[in-house]
Coordinates of C-alpha atoms in Angstrom, one line a residue:
X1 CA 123.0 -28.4 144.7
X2 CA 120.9 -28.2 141.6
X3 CA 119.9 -25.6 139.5
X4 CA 116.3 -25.0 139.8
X5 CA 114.7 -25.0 135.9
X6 CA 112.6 -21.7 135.2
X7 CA 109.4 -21.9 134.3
X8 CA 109.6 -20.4 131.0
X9 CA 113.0 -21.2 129.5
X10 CA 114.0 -19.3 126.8
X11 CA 114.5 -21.8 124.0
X12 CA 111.2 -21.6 121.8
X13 CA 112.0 -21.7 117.9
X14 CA 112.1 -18.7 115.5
X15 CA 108.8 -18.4 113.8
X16 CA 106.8 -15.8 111.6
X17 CA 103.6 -15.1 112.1
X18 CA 101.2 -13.6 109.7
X19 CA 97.5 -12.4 110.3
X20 CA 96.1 -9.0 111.1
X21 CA 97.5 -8.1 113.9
X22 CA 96.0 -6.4 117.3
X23 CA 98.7 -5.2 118.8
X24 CA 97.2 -3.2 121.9
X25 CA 100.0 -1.3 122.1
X26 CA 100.2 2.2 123.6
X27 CA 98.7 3.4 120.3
X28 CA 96.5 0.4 120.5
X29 CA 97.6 0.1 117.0
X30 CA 95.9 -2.8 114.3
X31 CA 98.1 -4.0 111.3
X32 CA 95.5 -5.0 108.6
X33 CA 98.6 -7.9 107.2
X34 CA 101.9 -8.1 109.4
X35 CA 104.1 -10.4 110.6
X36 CA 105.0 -11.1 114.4
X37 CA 108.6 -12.9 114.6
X38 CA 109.6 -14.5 117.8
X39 CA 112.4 -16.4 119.0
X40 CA 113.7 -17.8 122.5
X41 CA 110.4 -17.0 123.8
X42 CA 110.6 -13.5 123.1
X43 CA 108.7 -11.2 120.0
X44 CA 111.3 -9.6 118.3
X45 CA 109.7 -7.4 116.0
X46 CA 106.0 -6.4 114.9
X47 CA 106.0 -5.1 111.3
X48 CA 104.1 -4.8 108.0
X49 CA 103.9 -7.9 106.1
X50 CA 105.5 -6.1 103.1
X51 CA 108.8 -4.9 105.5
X52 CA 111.8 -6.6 105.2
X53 CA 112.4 -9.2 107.6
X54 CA 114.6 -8.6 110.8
X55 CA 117.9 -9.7 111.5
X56 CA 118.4 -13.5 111.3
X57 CA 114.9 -14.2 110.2
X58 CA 115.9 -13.8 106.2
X59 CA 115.4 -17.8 105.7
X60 CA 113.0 -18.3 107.8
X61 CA 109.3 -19.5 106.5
X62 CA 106.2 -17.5 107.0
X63 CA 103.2 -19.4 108.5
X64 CA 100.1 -17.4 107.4
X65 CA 97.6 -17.9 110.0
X66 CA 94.7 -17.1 108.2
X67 CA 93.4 -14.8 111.5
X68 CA 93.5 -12.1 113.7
X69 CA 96.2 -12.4 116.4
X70 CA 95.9 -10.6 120.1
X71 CA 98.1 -10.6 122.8
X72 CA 97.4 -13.8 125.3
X73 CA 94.3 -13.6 127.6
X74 CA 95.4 -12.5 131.0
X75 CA 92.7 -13.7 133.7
X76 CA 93.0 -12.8 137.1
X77 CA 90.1 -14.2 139.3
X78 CA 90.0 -18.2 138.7
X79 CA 90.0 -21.1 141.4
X80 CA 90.9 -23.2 138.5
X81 CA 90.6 -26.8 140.9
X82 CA 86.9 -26.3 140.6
X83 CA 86.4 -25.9 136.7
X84 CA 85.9 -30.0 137.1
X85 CA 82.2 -29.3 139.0
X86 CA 79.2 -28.3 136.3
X87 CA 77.5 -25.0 136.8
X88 CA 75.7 -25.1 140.1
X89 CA 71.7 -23.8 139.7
X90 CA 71.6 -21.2 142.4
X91 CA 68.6 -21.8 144.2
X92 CA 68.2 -18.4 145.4
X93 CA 69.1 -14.7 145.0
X94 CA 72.3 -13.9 147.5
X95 CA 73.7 -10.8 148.8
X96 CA 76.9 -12.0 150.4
X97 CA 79.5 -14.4 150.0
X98 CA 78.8 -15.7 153.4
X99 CA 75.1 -16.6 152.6
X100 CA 75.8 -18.8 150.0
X101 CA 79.0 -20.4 151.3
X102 CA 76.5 -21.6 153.9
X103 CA 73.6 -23.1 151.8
X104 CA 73.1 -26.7 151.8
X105 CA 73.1 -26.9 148.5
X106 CA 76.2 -25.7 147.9
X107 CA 77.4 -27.7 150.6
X108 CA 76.8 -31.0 148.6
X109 CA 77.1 -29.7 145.3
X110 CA 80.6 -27.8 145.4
X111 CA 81.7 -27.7 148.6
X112 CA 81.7 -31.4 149.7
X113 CA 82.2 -32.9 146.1
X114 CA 85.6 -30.6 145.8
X115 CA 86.7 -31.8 149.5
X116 CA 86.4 -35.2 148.4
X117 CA 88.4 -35.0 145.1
X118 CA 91.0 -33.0 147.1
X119 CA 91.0 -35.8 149.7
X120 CA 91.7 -38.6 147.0
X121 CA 95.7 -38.2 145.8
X122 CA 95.1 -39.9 143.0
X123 CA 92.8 -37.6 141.2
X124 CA 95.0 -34.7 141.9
X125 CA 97.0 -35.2 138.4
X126 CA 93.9 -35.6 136.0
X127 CA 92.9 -32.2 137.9
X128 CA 95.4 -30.1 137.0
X129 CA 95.5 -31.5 133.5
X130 CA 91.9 -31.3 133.0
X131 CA 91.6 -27.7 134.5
X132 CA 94.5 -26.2 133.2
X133 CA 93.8 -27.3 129.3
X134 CA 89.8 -25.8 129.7
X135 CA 91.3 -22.3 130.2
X136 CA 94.1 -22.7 127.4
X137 CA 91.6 -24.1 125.0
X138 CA 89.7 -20.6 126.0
X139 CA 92.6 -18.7 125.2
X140 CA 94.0 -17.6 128.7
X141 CA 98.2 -17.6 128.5
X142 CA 97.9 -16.4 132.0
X143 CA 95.9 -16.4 135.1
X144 CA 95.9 -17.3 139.1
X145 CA 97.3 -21.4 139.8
X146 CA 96.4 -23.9 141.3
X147 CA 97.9 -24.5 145.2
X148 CA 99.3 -28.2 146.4
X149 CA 99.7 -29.0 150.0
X150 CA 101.7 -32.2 151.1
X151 CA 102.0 -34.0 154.5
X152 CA 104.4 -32.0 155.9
X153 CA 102.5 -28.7 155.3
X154 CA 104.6 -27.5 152.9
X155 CA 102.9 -25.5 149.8
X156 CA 103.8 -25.3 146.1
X157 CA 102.0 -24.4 143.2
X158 CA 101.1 -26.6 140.3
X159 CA 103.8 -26.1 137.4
X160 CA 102.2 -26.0 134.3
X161 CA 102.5 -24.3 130.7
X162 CA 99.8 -21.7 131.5
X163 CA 102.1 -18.2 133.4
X164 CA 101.0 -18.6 137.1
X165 CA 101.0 -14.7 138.8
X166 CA 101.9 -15.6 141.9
X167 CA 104.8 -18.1 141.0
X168 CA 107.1 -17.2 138.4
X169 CA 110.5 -17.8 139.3
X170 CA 111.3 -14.4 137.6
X171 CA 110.6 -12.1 140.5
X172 CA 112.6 -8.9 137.9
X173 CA 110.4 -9.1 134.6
X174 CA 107.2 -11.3 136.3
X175 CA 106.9 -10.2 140.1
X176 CA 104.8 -12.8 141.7
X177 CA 101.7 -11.4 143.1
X178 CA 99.5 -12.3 146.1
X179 CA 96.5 -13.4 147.0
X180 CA 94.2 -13.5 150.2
X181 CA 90.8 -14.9 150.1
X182 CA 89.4 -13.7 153.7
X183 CA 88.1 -10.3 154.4
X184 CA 90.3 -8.1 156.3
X185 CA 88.6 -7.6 160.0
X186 CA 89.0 -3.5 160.7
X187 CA 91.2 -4.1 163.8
X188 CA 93.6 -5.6 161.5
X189 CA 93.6 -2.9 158.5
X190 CA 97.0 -1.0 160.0
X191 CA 98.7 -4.7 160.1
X192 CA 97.3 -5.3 156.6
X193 CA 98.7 -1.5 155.7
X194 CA 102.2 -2.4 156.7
X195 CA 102.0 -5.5 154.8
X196 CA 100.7 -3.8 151.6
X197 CA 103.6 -1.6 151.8
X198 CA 106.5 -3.8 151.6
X199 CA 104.4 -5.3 148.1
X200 CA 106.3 -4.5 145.2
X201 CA 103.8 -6.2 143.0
X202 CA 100.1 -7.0 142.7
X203 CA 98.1 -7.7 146.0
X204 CA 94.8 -9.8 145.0
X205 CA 92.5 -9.7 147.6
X206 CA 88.7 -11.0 147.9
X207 CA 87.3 -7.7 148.3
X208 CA 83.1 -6.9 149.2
X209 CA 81.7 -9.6 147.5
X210 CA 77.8 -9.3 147.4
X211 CA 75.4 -6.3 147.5
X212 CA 74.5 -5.9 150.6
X213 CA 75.8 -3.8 153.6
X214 CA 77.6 -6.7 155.2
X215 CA 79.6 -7.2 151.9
X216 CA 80.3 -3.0 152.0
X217 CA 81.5 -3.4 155.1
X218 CA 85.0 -5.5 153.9
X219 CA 85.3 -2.0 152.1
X220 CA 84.7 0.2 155.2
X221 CA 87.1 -2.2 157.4
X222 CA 90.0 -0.8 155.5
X223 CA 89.7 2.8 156.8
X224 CA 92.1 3.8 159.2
X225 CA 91.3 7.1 160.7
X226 CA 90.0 9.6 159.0
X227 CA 91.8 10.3 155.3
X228 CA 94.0 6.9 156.0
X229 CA 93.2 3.6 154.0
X230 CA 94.6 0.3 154.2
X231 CA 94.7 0.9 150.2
X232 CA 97.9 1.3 148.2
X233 CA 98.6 1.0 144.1
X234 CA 99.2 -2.8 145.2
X235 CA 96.1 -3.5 146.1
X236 CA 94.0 -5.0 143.5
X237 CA 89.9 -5.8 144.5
X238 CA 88.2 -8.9 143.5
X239 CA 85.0 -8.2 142.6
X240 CA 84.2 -4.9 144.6
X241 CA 80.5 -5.5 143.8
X242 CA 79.4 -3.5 147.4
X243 CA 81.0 -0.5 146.1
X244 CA 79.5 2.5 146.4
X245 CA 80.6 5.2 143.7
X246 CA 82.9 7.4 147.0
X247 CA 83.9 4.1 147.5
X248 CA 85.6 3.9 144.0
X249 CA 86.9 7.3 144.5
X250 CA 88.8 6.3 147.4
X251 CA 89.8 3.3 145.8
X252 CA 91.2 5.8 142.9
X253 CA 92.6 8.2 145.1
X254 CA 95.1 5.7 146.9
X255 CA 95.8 3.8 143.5
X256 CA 93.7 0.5 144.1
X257 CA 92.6 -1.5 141.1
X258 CA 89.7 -4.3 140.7
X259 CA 88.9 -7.6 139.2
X260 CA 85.6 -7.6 137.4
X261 CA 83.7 -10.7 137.4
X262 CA 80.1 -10.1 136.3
X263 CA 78.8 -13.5 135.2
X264 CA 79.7 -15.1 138.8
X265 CA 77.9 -11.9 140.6
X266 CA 75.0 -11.7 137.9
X267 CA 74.7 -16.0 139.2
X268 CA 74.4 -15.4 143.1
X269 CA 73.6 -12.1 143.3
X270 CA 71.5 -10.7 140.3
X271 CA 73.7 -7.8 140.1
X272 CA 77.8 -6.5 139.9
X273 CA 80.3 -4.1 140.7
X274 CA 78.6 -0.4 139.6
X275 CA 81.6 -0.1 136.9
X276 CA 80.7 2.8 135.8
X277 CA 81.1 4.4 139.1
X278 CA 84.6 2.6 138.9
X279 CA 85.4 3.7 135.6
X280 CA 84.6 7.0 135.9
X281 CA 86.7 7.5 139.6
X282 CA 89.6 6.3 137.5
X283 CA 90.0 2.6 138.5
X284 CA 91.7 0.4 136.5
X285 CA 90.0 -2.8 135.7
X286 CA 90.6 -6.2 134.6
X287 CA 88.1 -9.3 134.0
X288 CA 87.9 -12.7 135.3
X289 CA 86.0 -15.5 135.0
X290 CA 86.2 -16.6 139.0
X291 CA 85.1 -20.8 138.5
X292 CA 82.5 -22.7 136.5
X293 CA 80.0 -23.7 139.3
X294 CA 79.3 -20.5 139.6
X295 CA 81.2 -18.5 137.0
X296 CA 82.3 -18.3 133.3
X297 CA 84.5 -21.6 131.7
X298 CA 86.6 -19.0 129.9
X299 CA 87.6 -15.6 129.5
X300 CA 86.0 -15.5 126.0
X301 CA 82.7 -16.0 128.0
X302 CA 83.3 -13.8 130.3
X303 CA 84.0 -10.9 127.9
X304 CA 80.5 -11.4 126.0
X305 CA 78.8 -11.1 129.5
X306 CA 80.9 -8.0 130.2
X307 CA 79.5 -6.7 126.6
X308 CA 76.2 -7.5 127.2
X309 CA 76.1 -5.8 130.7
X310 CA 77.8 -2.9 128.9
X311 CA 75.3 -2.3 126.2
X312 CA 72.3 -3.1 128.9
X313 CA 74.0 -0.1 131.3
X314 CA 74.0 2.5 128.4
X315 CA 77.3 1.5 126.7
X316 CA 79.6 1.9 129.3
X317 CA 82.8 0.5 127.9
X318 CA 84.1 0.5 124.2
X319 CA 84.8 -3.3 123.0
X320 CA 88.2 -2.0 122.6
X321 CA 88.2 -1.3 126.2
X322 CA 87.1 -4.7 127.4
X323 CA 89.6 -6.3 125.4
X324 CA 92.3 -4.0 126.9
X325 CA 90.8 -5.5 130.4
X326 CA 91.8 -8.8 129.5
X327 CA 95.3 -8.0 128.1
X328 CA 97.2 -4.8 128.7
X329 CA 94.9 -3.7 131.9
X330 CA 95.5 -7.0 133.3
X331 CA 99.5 -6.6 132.6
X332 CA 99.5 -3.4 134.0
X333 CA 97.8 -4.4 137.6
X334 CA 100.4 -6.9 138.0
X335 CA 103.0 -4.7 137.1
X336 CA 104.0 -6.8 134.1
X337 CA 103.5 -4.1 131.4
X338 CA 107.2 -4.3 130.5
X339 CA 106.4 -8.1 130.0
X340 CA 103.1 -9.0 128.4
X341 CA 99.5 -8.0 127.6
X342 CA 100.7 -6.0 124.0
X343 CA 102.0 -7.0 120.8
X344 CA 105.4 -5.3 120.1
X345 CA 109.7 -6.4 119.9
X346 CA 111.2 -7.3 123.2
X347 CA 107.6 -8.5 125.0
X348 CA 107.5 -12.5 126.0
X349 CA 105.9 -13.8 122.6
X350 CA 102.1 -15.0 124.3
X351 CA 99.4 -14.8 121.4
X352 CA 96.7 -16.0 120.9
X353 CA 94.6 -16.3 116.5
X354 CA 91.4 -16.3 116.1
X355 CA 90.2 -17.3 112.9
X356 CA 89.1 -14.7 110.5
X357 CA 90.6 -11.1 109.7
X358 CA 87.2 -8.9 108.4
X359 CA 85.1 -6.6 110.5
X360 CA 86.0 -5.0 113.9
X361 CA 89.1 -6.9 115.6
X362 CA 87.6 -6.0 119.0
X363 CA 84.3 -7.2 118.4
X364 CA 86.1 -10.3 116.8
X365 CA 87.1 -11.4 119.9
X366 CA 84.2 -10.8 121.8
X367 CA 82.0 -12.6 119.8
X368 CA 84.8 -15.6 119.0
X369 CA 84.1 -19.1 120.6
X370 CA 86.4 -21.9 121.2
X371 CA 86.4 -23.2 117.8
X372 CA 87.1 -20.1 116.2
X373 CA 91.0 -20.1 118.6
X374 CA 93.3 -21.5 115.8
X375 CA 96.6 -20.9 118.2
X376 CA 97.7 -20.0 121.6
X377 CA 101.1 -19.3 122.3
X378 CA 103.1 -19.0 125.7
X379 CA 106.3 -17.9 125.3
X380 CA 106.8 -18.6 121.7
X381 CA 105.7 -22.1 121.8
X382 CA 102.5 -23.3 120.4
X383 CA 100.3 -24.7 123.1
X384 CA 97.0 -25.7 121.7
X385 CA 95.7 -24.7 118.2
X386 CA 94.4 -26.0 114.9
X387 CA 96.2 -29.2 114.1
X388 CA 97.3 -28.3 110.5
X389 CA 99.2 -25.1 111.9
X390 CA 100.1 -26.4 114.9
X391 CA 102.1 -29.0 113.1
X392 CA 103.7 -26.5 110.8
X393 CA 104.5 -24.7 113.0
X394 CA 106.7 -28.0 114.8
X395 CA 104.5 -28.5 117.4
X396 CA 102.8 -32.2 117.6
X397 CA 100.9 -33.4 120.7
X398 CA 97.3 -34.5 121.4
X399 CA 94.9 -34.8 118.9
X400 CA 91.3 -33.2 120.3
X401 CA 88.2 -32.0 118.5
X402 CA 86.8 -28.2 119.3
X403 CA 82.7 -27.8 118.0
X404 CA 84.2 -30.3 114.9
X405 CA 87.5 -28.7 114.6
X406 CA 90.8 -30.0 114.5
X407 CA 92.9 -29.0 117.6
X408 CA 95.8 -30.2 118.8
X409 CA 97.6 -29.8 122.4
X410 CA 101.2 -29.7 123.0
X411 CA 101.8 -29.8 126.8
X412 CA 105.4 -30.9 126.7
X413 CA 107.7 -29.1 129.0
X414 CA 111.0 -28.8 130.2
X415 CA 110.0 -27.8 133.6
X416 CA 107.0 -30.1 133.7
X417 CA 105.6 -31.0 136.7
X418 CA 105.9 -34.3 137.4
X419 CA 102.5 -34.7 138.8
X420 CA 100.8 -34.6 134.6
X421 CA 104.0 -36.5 132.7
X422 CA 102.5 -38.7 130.1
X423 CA 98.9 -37.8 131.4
X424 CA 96.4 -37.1 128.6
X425 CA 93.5 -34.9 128.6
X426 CA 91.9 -37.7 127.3
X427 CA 93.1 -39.4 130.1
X428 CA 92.0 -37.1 132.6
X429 CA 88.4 -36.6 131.3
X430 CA 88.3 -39.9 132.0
X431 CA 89.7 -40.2 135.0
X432 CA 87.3 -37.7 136.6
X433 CA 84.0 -38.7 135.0
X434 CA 84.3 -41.6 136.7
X435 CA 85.2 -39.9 140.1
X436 CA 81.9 -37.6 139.6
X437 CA 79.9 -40.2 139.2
X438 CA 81.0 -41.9 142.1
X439 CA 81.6 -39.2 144.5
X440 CA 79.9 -41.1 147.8
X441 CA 82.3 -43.8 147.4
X442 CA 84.7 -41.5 147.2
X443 CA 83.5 -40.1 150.4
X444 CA 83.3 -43.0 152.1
X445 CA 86.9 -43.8 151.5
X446 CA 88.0 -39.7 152.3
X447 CA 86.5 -40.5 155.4
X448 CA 88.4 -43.5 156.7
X449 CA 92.1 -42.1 156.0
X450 CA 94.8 -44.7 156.8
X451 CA 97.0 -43.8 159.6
X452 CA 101.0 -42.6 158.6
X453 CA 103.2 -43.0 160.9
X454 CA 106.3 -40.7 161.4
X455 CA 108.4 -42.2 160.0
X456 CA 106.3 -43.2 156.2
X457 CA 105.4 -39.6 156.8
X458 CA 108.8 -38.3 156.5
X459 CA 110.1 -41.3 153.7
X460 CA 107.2 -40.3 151.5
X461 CA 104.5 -38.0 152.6
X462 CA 106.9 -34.9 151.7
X463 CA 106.0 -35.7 147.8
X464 CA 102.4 -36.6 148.8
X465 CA 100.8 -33.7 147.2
X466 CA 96.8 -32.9 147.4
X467 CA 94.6 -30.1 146.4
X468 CA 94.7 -26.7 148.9
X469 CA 91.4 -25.4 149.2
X470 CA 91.9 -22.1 150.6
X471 CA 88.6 -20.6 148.2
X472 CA 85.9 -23.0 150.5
X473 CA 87.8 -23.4 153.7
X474 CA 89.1 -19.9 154.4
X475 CA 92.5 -20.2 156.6
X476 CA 93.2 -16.6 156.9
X477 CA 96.7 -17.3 155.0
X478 CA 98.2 -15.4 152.5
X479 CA 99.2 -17.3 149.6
X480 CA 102.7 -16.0 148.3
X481 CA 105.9 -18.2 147.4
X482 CA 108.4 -18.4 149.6
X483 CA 106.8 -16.1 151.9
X484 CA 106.6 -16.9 155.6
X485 CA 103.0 -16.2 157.1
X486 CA 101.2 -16.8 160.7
X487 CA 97.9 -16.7 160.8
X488 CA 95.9 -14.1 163.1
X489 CA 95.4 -17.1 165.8
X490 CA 99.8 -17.5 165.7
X491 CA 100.2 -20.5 163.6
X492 CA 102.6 -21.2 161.4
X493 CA 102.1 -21.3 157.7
X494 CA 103.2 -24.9 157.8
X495 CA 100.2 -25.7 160.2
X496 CA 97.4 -23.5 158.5
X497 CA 98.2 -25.4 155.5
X498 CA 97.0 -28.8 156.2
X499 CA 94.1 -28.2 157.9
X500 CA 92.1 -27.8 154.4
X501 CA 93.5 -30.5 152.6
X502 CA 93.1 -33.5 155.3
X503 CA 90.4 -32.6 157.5
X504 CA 86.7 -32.0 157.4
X505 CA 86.3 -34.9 155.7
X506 CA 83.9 -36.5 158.5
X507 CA 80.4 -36.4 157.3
X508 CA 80.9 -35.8 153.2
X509 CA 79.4 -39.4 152.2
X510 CA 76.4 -38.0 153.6
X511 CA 76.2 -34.6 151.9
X512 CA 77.6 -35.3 148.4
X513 CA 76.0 -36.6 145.2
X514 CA 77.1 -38.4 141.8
X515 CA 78.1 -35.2 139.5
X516 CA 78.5 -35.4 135.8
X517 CA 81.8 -32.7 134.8
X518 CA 82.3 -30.1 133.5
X519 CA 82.3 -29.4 129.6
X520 CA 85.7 -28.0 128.6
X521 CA 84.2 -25.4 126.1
X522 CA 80.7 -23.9 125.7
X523 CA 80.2 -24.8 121.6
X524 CA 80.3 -28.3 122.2
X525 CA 78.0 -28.4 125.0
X526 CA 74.3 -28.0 123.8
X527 CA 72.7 -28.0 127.2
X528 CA 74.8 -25.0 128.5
X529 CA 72.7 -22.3 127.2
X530 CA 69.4 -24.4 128.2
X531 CA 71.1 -24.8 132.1
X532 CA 71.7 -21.0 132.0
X533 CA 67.9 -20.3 130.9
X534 CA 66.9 -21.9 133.9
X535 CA 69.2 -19.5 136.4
X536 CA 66.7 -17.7 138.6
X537 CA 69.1 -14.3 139.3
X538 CA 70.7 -14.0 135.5
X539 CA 68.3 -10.7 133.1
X540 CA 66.7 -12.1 130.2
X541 CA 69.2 -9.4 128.2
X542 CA 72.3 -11.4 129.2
X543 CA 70.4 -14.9 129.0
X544 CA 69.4 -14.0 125.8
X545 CA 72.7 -12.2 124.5
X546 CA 74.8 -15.1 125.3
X547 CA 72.4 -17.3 123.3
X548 CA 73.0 -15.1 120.7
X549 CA 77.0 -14.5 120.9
X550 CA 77.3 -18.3 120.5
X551 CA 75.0 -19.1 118.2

């Protein structure tokens, strides 16, 4: 039998780093000139650039950087399959997730157009390509994945250079975490109780999204008696934006978390979680950027709208603080804090450098754009950064341009999947353009599927893998790996599985529309700001601020 490959295999080269370092360390301490030295995916020591060097690193070269380096961004609220669909012009102000899922305009615009692409195999490759490089180029070295389905049923998730929470293949130093999209019904909160109990790790769950009572009431469903919640230090809320400030102390009280994702509630609903009420119960929170049509492309987006609503709300978090939600915060929900989300010897070496080492390091990031990312590292190997560097550093891979900048990305794997093998991004964008543009032909196909018979089913469908849309077509599973689940009607896993990727696929030709995609950063698209101007349910401050921030 063979020996499955990790994901991360320890066998990155020994490099020094030099910049000022951010080290967010338990004395969230900031190196004016260090050195970071890594080897075999691992930092091994953080020191003073005038210290002598470590152990086995006496011959080594120093790469000065010529920036600011942080530990990698850590987002935890992205349906990364959709970051191909342009930001979607909410026609109205929402205050549910079940108002919206039902618009029509949604329907053609995200809902339909994603069916489609999930319904054609051969786009599924210059997806995960595409998708996958727009958060790296944003700086993210970890965040939620992307979930295949195949003709059998079976499920797997997307293998890729970007960490995946919730597959791993290190279940001792990077516990996979899990996720449920569906709100939890109140007759099922004991049953949802006993399953949050076995969790050793993060539980990620869609959690009150909107700002009305019926969104509350995902929140309220979870009480079991008087004093008793289905809430342990597992459970980790998506958005939460229903919350009521006794909601938040309860929340506290049983050790729940939250995922803050202001720019997708500011979109739909013209207002977010009341984090200040969460902050001051107690509750840990980290940030993420949820999906383009309706969300930020990147973390670095997301944490200038998280500023912005700060300073309009009085100032309610430090920019210290909202970088901490997007690296040690984040570590610490998923119960990784051993493993990432700080600077400092024996942590997996993901960085990220941002150019530049004046004025305040938090601000620094806050304010950076994509341009201004001169490396990001996953576990000691260079993954996309500023050509020059990126080649000193022994790294060579596709030549890209970043608002004018050099940039290079090096996607090379050992344990690649082999859906993206000699795919370019290049390759990809291209790939898709074409798709968006013509999405009703697309349709039209999706909606004549060939028939397979049994036995081409079990010769080749097994290794027929298409998109899993669990985030528009709500199953009721929980996505975990390896983990057996029925659904609350009694069917297997296997079965609840293919019921999003090959069906409902009827009537799309007459719902969807040619689409132009996505940008993959925001300084090289000069209509973004313009599109956002237009957003009926976004304040003037944040429309405004953002103009600002990436001027």
């Amino acid at each position: 039998m063979a020996t499955k490959k990790p994901i991360d295999p320890a066998d990155s080269p020994k490099l020094v780093l030099q910049g000022r370092i951010v080290t967010m360390n338990g004395n969230l301490r900031v190196i004016a000139d260090g050195r970071v030295y890594t080897q075999n995916g691992d930092i091994v020591a953080v020191q003073e650039a005038t210290a002598p060097a470590p152990a086995g690193f006496g011959n080594t070269a120093v790469t000065d950087t010529g920036g600011t380096l942080y530990p990698g961004l850590i987002d935890l609220h992205n349906h990364m399959p959709y970051n191909v669909l342009p930001l979607w012009q909410v026609p109205k102000k929402f205050s549910n997730r079940g108002q919206w899922a039902r618009h029509a305009e949604y329907q053609s615009k995200i809902s339909a157009p994603m069916q489609t692409l999930a319904a054609t195999p051969e786009l599924l490759a210059s997806i995960c390509r595409y998708v996958e490089a727009k958060v790296l180029i944003g700086g993210t070295t970890t965040g939620q994945g992307i979930t295949l389905a195949n003709q059998s049923g079976i499920r797997r998730y997307f293998r890729g250079v970007v960490r995946n929470v919730e597959a791993t293949d290190d279940e001792v130093a990077l516990p996979a975490a899990s996720t449920r999209v569906p709100d939890v019904a109140a007759k099922d909160a004991k049953t949802f109780l006993t399953r949050l109990k076995k969790e050793k790790t993060c539980y990620l769950l869609h959690l009150s999204e909107g700002t009305d009572p019926t969104a509350r009431r995902a929140f309220q469903s979870l009480r079991i008696g008087d004093d008793n919640w289905a809430i342990t230090p597992s459970l980790c809320g998506i958005h939460a934006a229903a919350l009521q400030a006794p909601d938040f102390q309860v929340l506290a009280a049983n050790g729940g978390s939250m995922v803050w994702s202001p720019f997708s509630n500011l979109l739909l609903y013209g207002g977010t979680a009341d984090v200040a009420a969460a902050k001051a119960a107690g509750v840990p929170i980290s940030l993420g950027c949820d999906w383009a049509p309706s969300g930020s492309r990147n973390l670095l987006n997301e944490l200038k709208v998280a500023q912005l609503f700060s300073e309009a709300n009085g100032g309610i978090f430090t920019a210290r603080e909202l970088v901490a939600m997007v690296t040690r915060e984040a570590a610490g929900l998923l119960g990784w804090e051993r493993v990432v989300g700080t600077i400092e010897a024996g942590k997996r070496a993901d960085l990220i450098v941002v150019e530049g080492t004046s004025g305040d390091p938090y601000q620094q990031l806050i304010r950076a754009k994509e341009s201004d990312l001169v490396l990001v590292m996953i576990n000691g190997v260079g993954r996309f950064g500023d050509a020059t560097l990126m080649r000193k550093l022994g790294f060579a891979g596709e030549a890209i341009t970043i608002g004018g900048a050099k940039r290079m990305l090096f996607l090379a794997h050992p344990a690649e999947d082999p859906l993206t093998q000699n795919l370019t991004l290049a390759g990809a964008g291209e790939r898709l353009t074409r798709a968006l543009r013509g999405l009703p032909a697309l349709a039209r196909k999706a909606e004549r599927p060939r028939a397979i018979s049994p036995l081409a089913m079990a010769s080749a469908g097994a290794n027929t893998w298409r998109l899993a849309l669990d985030e528009v077509l709500d199953t009721g599973v929980e996505m975990r790996v390896d983990l057996p689940v029925r659904t609350p009607g009694g069917r297997s896993l296997r079965a609840a599985a293919m019921r999003p990727v090959f069906a409902e696929t009827k009537k799309l030709s007459a719902t969807v529309m040619p689409l132009a995609i996505d940008a993959l950063t925001v300084v090289d698209d000069a209509a973004y700001l313009d599109a956002l101007d237009t957003q009926k349910n976004v304040p003037d401050t944040i429309k405004e601020g953002l103009r600002d921030l990436w001027s």
